[in-house]
PDB file of C-alpha atoms and ligand atoms in Angstrom:
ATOM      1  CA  UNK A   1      -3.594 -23.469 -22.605  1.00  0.00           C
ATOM      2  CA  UNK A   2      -1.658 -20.672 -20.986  1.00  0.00           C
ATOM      3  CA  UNK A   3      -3.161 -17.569 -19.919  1.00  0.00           C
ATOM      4  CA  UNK A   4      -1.444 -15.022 -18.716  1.00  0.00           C
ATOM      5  CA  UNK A   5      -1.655 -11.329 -17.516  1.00  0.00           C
ATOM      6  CA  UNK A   6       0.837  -8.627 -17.568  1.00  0.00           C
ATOM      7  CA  UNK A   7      -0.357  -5.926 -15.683  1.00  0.00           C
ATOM      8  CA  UNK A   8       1.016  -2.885 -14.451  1.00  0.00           C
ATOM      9  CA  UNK A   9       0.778   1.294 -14.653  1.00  0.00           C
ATOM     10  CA  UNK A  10       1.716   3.170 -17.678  1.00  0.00           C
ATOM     11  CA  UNK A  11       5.574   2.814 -18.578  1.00  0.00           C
ATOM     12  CA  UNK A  12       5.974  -0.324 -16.388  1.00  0.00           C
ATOM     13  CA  UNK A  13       7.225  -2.822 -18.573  1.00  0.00           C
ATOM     14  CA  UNK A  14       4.747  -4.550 -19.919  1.00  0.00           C
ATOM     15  CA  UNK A  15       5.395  -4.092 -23.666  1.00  0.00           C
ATOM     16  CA  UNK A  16       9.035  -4.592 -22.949  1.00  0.00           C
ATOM     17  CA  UNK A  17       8.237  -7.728 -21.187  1.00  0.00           C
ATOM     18  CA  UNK A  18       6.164  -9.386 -23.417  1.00  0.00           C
ATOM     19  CA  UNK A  19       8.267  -9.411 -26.345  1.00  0.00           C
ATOM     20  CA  UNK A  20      10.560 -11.880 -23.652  1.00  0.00           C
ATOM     21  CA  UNK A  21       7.914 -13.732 -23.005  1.00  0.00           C
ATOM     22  CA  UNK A  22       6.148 -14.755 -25.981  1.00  0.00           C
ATOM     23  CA  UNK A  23       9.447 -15.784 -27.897  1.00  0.00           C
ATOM     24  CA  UNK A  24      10.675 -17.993 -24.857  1.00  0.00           C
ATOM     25  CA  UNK A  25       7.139 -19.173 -24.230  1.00  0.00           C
ATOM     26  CA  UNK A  26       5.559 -19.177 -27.479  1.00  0.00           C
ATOM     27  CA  UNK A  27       2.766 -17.157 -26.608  1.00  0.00           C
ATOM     28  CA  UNK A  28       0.953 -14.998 -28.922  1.00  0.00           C
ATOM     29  CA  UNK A  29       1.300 -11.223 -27.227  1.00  0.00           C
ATOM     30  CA  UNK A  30      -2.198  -9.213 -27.106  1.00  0.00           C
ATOM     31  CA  UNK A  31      -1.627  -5.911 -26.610  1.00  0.00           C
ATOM     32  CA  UNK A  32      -4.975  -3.558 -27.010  1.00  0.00           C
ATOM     33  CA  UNK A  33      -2.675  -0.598 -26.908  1.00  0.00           C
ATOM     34  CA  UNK A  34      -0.635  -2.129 -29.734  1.00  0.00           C
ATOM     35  CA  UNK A  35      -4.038  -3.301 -31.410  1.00  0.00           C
ATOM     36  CA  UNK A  36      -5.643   0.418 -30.955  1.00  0.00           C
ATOM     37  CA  UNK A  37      -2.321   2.398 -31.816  1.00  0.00           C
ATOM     38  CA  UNK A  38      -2.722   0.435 -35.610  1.00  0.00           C
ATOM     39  CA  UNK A  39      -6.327   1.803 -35.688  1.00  0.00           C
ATOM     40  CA  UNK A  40      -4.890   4.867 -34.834  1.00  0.00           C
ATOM     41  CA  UNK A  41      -2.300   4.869 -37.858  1.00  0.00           C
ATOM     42  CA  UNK A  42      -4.609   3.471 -40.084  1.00  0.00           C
ATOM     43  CA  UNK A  43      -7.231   6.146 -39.677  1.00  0.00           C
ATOM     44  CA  UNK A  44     -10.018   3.465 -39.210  1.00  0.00           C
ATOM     45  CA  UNK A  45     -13.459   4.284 -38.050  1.00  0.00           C
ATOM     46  CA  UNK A  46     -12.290   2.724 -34.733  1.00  0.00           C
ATOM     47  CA  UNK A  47      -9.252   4.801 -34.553  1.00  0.00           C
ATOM     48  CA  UNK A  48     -10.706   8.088 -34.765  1.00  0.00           C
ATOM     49  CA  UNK A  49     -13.120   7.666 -32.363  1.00  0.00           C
ATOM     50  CA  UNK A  50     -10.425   6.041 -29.699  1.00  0.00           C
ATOM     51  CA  UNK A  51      -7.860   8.811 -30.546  1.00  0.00           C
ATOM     52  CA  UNK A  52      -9.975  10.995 -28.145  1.00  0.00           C
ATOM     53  CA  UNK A  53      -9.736   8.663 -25.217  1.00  0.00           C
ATOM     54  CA  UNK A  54      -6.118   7.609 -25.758  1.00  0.00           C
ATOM     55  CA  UNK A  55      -5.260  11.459 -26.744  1.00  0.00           C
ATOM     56  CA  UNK A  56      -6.239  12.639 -22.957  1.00  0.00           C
ATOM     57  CA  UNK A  57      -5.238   9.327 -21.274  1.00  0.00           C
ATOM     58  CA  UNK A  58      -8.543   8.163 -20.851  1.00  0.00           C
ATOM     59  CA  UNK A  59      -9.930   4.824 -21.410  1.00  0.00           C
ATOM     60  CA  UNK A  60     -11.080   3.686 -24.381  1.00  0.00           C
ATOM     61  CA  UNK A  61     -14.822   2.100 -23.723  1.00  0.00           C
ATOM     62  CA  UNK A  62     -15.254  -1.506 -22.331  1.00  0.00           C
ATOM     63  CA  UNK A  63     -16.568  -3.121 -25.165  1.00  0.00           C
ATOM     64  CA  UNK A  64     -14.432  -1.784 -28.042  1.00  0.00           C
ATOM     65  CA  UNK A  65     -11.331  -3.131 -26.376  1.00  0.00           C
ATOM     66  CA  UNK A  66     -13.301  -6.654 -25.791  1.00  0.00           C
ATOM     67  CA  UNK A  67     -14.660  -7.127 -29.153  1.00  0.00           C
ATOM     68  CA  UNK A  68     -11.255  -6.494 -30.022  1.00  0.00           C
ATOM     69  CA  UNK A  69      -9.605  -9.358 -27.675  1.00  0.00           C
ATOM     70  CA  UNK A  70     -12.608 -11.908 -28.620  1.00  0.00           C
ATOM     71  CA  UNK A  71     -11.576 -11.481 -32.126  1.00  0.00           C
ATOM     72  CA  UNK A  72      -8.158 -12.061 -31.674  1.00  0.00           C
ATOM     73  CA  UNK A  73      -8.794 -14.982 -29.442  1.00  0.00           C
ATOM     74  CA  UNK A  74     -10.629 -16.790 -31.785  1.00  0.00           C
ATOM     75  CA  UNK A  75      -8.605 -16.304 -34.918  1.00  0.00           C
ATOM     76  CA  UNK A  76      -5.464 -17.617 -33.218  1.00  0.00           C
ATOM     77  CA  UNK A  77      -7.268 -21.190 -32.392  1.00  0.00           C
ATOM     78  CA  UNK A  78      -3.912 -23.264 -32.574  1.00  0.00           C
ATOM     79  CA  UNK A  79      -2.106 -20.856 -30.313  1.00  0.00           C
ATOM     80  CA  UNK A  80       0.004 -22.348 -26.829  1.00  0.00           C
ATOM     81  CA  UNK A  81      -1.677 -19.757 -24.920  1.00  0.00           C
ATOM     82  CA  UNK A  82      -1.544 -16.147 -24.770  1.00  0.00           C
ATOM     83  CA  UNK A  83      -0.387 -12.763 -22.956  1.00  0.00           C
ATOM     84  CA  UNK A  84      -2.255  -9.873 -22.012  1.00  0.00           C
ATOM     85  CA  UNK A  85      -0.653  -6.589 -21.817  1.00  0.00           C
ATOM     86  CA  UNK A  86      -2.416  -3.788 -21.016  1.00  0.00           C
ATOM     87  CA  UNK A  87      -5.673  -5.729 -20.580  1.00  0.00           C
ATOM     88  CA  UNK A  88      -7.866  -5.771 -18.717  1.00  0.00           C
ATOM     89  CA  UNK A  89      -8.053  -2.383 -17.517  1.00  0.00           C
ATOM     90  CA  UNK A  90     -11.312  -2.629 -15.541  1.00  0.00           C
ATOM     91  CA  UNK A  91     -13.561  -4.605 -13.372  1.00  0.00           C
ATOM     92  CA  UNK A  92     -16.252  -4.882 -16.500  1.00  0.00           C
ATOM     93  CA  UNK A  93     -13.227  -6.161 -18.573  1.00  0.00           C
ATOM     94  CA  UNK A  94     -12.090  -9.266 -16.330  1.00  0.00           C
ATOM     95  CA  UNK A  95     -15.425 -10.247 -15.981  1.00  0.00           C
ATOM     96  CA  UNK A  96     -15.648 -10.318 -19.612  1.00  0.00           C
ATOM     97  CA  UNK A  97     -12.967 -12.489 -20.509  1.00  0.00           C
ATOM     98  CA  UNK A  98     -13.595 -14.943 -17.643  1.00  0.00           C
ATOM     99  CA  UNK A  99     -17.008 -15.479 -19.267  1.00  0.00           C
ATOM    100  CA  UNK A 100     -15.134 -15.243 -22.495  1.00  0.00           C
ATOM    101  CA  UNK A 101     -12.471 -17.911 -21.317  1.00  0.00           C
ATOM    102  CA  UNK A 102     -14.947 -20.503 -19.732  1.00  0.00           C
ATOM    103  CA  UNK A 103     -17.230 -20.708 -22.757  1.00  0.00           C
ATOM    104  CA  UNK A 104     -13.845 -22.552 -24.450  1.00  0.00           C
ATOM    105  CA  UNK A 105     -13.277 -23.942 -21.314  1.00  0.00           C
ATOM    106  CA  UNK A 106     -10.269 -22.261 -20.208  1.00  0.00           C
ATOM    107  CA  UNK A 107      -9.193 -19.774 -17.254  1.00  0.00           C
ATOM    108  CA  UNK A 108      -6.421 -17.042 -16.669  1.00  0.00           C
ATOM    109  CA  UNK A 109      -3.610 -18.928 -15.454  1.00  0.00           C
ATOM    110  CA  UNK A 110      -1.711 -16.050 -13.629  1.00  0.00           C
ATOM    111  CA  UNK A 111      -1.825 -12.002 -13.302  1.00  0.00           C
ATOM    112  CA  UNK A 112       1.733 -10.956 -13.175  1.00  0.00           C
ATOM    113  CA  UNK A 113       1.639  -7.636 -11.713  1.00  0.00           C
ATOM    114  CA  UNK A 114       4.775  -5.064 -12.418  1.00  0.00           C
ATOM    115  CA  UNK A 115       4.633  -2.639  -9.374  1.00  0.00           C
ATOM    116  CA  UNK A 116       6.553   0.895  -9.760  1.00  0.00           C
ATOM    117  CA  UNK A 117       6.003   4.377  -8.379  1.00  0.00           C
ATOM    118  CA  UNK A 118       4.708   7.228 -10.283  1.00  0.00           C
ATOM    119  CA  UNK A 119       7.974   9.024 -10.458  1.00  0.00           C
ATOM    120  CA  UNK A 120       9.703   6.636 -11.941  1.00  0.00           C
ATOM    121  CA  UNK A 121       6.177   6.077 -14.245  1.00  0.00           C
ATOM    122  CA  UNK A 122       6.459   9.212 -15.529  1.00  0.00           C
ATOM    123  CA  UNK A 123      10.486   9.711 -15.819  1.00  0.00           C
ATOM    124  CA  UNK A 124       9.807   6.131 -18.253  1.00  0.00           C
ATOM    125  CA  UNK A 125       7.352   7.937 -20.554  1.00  0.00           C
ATOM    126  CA  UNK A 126       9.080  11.694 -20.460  1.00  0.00           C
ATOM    127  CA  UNK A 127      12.164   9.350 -22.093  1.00  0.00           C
ATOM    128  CA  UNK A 128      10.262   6.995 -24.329  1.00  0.00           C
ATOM    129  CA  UNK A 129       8.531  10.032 -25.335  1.00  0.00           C
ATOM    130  CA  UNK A 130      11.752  11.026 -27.118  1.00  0.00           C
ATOM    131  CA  UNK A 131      12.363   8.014 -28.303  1.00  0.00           C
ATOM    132  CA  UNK A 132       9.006   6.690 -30.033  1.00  0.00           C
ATOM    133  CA  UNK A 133       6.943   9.997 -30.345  1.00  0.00           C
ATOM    134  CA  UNK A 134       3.718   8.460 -28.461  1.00  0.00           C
ATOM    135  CA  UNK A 135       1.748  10.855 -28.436  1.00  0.00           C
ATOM    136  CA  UNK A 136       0.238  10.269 -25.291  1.00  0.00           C
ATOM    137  CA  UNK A 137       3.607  10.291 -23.690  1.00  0.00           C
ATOM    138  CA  UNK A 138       4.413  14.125 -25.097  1.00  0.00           C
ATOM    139  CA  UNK A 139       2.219  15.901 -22.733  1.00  0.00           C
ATOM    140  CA  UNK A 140       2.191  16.301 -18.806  1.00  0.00           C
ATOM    141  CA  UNK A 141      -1.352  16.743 -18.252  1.00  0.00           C
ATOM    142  CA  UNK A 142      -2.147  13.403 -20.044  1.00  0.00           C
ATOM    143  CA  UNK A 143       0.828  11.223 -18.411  1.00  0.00           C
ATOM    144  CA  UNK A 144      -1.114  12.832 -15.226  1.00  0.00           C
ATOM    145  CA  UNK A 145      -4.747  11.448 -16.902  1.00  0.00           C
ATOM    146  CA  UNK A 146      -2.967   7.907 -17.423  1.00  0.00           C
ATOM    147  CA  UNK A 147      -1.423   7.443 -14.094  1.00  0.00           C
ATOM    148  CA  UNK A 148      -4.674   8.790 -12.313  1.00  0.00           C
ATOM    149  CA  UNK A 149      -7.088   6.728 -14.256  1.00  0.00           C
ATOM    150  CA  UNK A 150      -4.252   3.266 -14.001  1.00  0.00           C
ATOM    151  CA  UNK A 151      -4.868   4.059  -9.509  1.00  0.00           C
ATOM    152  CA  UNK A 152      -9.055   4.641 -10.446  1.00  0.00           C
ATOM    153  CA  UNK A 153     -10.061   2.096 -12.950  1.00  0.00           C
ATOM    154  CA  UNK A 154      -7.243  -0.884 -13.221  1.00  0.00           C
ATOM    155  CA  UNK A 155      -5.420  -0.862  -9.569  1.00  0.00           C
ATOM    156  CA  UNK A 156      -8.668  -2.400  -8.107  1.00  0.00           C
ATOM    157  CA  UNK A 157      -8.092  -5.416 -10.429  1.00  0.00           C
ATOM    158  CA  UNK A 158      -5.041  -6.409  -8.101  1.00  0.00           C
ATOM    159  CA  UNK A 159      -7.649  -7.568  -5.344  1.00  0.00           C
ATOM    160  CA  UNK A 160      -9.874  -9.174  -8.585  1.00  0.00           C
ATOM    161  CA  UNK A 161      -7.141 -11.592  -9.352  1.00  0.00           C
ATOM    162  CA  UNK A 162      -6.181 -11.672  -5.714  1.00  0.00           C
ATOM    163  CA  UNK A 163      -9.115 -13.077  -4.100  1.00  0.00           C
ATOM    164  CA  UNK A 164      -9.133 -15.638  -7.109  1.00  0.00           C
ATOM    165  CA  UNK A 165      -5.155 -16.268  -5.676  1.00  0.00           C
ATOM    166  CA  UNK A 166      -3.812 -15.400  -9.573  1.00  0.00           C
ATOM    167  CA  UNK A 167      -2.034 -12.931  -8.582  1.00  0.00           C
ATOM    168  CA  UNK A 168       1.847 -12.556  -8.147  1.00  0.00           C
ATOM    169  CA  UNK A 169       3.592  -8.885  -7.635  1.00  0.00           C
ATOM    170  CA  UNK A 170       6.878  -8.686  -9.261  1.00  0.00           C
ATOM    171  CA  UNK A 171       9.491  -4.825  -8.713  1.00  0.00           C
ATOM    172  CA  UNK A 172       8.978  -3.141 -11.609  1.00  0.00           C
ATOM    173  CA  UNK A 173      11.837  -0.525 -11.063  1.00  0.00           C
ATOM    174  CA  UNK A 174      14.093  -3.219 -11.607  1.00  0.00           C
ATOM    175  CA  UNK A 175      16.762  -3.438 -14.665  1.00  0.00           C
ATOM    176  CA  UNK A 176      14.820  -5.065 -17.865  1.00  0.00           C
ATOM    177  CA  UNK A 177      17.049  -8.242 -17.155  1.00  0.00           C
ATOM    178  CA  UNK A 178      16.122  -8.977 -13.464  1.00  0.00           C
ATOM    179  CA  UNK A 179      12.348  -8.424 -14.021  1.00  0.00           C
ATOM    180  CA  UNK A 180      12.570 -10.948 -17.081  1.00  0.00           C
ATOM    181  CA  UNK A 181      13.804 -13.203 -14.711  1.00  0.00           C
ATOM    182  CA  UNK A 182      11.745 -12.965 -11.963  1.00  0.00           C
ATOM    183  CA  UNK A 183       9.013 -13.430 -14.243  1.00  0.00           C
ATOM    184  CA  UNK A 184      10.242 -16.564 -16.171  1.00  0.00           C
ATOM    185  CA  UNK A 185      10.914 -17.925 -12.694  1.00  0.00           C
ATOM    186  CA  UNK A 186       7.268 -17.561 -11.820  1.00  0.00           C
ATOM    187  CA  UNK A 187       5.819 -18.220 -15.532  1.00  0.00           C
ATOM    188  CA  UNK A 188       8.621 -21.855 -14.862  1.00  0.00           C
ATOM    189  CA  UNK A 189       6.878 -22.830 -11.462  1.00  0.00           C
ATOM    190  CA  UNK A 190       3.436 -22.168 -13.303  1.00  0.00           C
ATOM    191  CA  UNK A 191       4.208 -24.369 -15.724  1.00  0.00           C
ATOM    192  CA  UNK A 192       5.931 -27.375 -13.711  1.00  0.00           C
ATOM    193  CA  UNK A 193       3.049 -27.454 -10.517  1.00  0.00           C
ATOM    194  CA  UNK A 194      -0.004 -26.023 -12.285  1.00  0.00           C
TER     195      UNK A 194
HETATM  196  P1  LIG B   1      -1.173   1.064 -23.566  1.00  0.00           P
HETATM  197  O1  LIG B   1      -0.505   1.013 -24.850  1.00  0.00           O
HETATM  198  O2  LIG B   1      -1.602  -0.201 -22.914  1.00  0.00           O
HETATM  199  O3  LIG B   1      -0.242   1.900 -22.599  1.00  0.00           O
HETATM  200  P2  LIG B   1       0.048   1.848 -21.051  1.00  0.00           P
HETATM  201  O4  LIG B   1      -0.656   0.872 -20.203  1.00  0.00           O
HETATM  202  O5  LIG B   1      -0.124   3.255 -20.681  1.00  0.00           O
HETATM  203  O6  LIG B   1       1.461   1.294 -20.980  1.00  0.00           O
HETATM  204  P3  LIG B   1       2.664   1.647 -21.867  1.00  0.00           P
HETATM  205  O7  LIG B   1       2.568   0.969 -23.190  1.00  0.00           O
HETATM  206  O8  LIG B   1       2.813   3.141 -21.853  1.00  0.00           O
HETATM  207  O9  LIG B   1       3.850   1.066 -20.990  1.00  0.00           O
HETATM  208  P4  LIG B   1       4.344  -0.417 -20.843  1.00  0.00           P
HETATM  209  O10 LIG B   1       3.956  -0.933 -19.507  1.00  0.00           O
HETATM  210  O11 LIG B   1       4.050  -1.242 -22.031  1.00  0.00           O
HETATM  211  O12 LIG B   1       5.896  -0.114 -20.761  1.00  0.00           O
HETATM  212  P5  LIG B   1       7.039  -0.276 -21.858  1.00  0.00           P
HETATM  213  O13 LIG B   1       7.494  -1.681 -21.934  1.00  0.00           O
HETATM  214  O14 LIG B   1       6.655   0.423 -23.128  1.00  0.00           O
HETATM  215  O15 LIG B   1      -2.454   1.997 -23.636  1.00  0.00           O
HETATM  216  C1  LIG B   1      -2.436   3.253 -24.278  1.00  0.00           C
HETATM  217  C2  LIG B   1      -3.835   3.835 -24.274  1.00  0.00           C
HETATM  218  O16 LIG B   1      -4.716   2.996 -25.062  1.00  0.00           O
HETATM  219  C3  LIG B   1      -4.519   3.909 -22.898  1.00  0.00           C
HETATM  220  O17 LIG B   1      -4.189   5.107 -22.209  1.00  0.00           O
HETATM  221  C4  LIG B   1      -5.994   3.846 -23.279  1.00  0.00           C
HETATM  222  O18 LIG B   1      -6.448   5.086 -23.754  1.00  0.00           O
HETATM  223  C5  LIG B   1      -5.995   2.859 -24.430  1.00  0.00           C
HETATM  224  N1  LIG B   1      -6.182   1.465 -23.997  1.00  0.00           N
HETATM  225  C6  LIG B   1      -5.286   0.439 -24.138  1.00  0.00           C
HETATM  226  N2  LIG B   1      -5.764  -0.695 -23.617  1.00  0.00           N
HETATM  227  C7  LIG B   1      -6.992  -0.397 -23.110  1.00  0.00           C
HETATM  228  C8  LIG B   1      -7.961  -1.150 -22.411  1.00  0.00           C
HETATM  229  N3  LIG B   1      -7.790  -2.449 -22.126  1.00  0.00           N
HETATM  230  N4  LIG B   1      -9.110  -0.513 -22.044  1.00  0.00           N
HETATM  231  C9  LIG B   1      -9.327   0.786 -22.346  1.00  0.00           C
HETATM  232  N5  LIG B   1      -8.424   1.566 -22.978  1.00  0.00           N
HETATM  233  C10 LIG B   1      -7.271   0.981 -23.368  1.00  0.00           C
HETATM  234  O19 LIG B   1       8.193   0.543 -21.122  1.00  0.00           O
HETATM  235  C11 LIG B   1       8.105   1.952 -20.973  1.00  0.00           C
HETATM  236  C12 LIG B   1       9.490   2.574 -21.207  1.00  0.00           C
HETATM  237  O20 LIG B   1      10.359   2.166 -20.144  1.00  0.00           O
HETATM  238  C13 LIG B   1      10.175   2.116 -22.500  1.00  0.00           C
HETATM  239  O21 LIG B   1      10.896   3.180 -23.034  1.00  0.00           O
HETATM  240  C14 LIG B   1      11.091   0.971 -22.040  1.00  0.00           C
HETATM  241  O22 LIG B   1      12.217   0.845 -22.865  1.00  0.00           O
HETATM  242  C15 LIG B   1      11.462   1.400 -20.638  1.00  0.00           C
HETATM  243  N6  LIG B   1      11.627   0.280 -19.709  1.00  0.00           N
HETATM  244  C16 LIG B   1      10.862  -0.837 -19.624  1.00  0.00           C
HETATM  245  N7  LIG B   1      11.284  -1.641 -18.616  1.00  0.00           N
HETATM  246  C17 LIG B   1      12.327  -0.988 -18.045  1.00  0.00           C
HETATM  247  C18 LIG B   1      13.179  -1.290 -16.944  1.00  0.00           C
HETATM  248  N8  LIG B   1      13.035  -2.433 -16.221  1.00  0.00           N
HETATM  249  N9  LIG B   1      14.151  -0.414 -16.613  1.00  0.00           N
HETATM  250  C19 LIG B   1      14.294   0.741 -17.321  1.00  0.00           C
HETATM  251  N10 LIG B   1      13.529   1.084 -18.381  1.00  0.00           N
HETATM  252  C20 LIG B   1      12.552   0.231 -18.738  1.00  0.00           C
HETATM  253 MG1  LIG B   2       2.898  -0.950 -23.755  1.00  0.00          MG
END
């Protein structure tokens, strides 16, 4: 089973790449932004209580965002495999879903890392802003939060999946098309030699 990660900063594709990927791949696409912004909408219990992390840009804690993946994990049990986008987001989190992954006796296949400066971060949000009304892309300060915390918390998880040799960098600031490509290329060669 396929197990991949699509990592990168705010605004670097990730979203936009893994609706690509999991119709060429048949991959089912977990998103814990997607899976919080619902919560969000819905007014849950959950969703008020993340609104004032994702409101300032700040992460939501550790173990609401892995309950959330273990649930979604296990009620997909005939899936191919799956994508991550926009988790994990810390240390605590990999560690989690390795532990999470080798009780079913499985392992991240690949962490697929988009890599973009922060101008170019923040000129993708300022637009999508306009376009989607996120409200976490409206404001300055908290595009500021995001791309601060993204070089804090997550950036360390490059040398994580590194050191385990799962990691493969692709150029982010490249048009949607060439980054699909590079990436199917890789996801191909994954797929062919193991
Ligand atoms: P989340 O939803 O994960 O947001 P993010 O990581 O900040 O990333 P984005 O969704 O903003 O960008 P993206 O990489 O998906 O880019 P996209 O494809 O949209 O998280 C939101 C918040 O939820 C967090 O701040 C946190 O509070 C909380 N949260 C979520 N997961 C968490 C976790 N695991 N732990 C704790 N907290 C968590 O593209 C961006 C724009 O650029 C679009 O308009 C797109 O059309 C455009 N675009 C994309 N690719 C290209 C290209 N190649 N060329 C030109 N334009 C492009
Ligand atoms: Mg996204």
């Amino acid at each position: 089973m396929l197990h991949l990660i699509l990592f990168g900063p705010p605004g670097a594709g990730k979203g936009t790449q893994s609706k690509i990927l999991i119709s060429r791949y048949n991959l089912v696409h977990l998103s814990t932004g997607d899976m919080l912004r619902i919560h969000l909408k819905e007014q849950t219990t959950l969703g008020v209580e993340a609104a004032r992390y994702i409101n300032q840009g700040l992460l939501v804690p550790d173990e609401v965002v892995i309950d959330m993946i273990k649930e979604h994990i296990e009620s997909n049990p005939h899936a191919h495999g799956f994508i991550y986008d926009g988790f994990p987001r810390t240390i605590e989190q990999a560690a989690k879903l390795d532990e999470l992954l080798a009780a079913r006796g499985q392992q991240i296949g690949l962490m697929i890392a988009l890599d973009l400066p922060d101008s170019l971060i923040r000129e993708r949000m300022c637009k999508r802003a306009e376009i989607e009304g996120r409200a976490d892309d409206a404001k300055d300060e908290v595009i500021a939060t995001r791309i601060a915390t993204y070089h804090q918390k997550t950036k360390p998880l490059l040398d994580y999946y590194s050191t385990q040799n799962k990691c493969v960098q692709v150029g982010g600031a490249q048009t949607i098309d060439e980054v699909s490509q590079c990436t199917c290329h890789i996801i191909d060669r994954l797929i062919q030699h193991g």
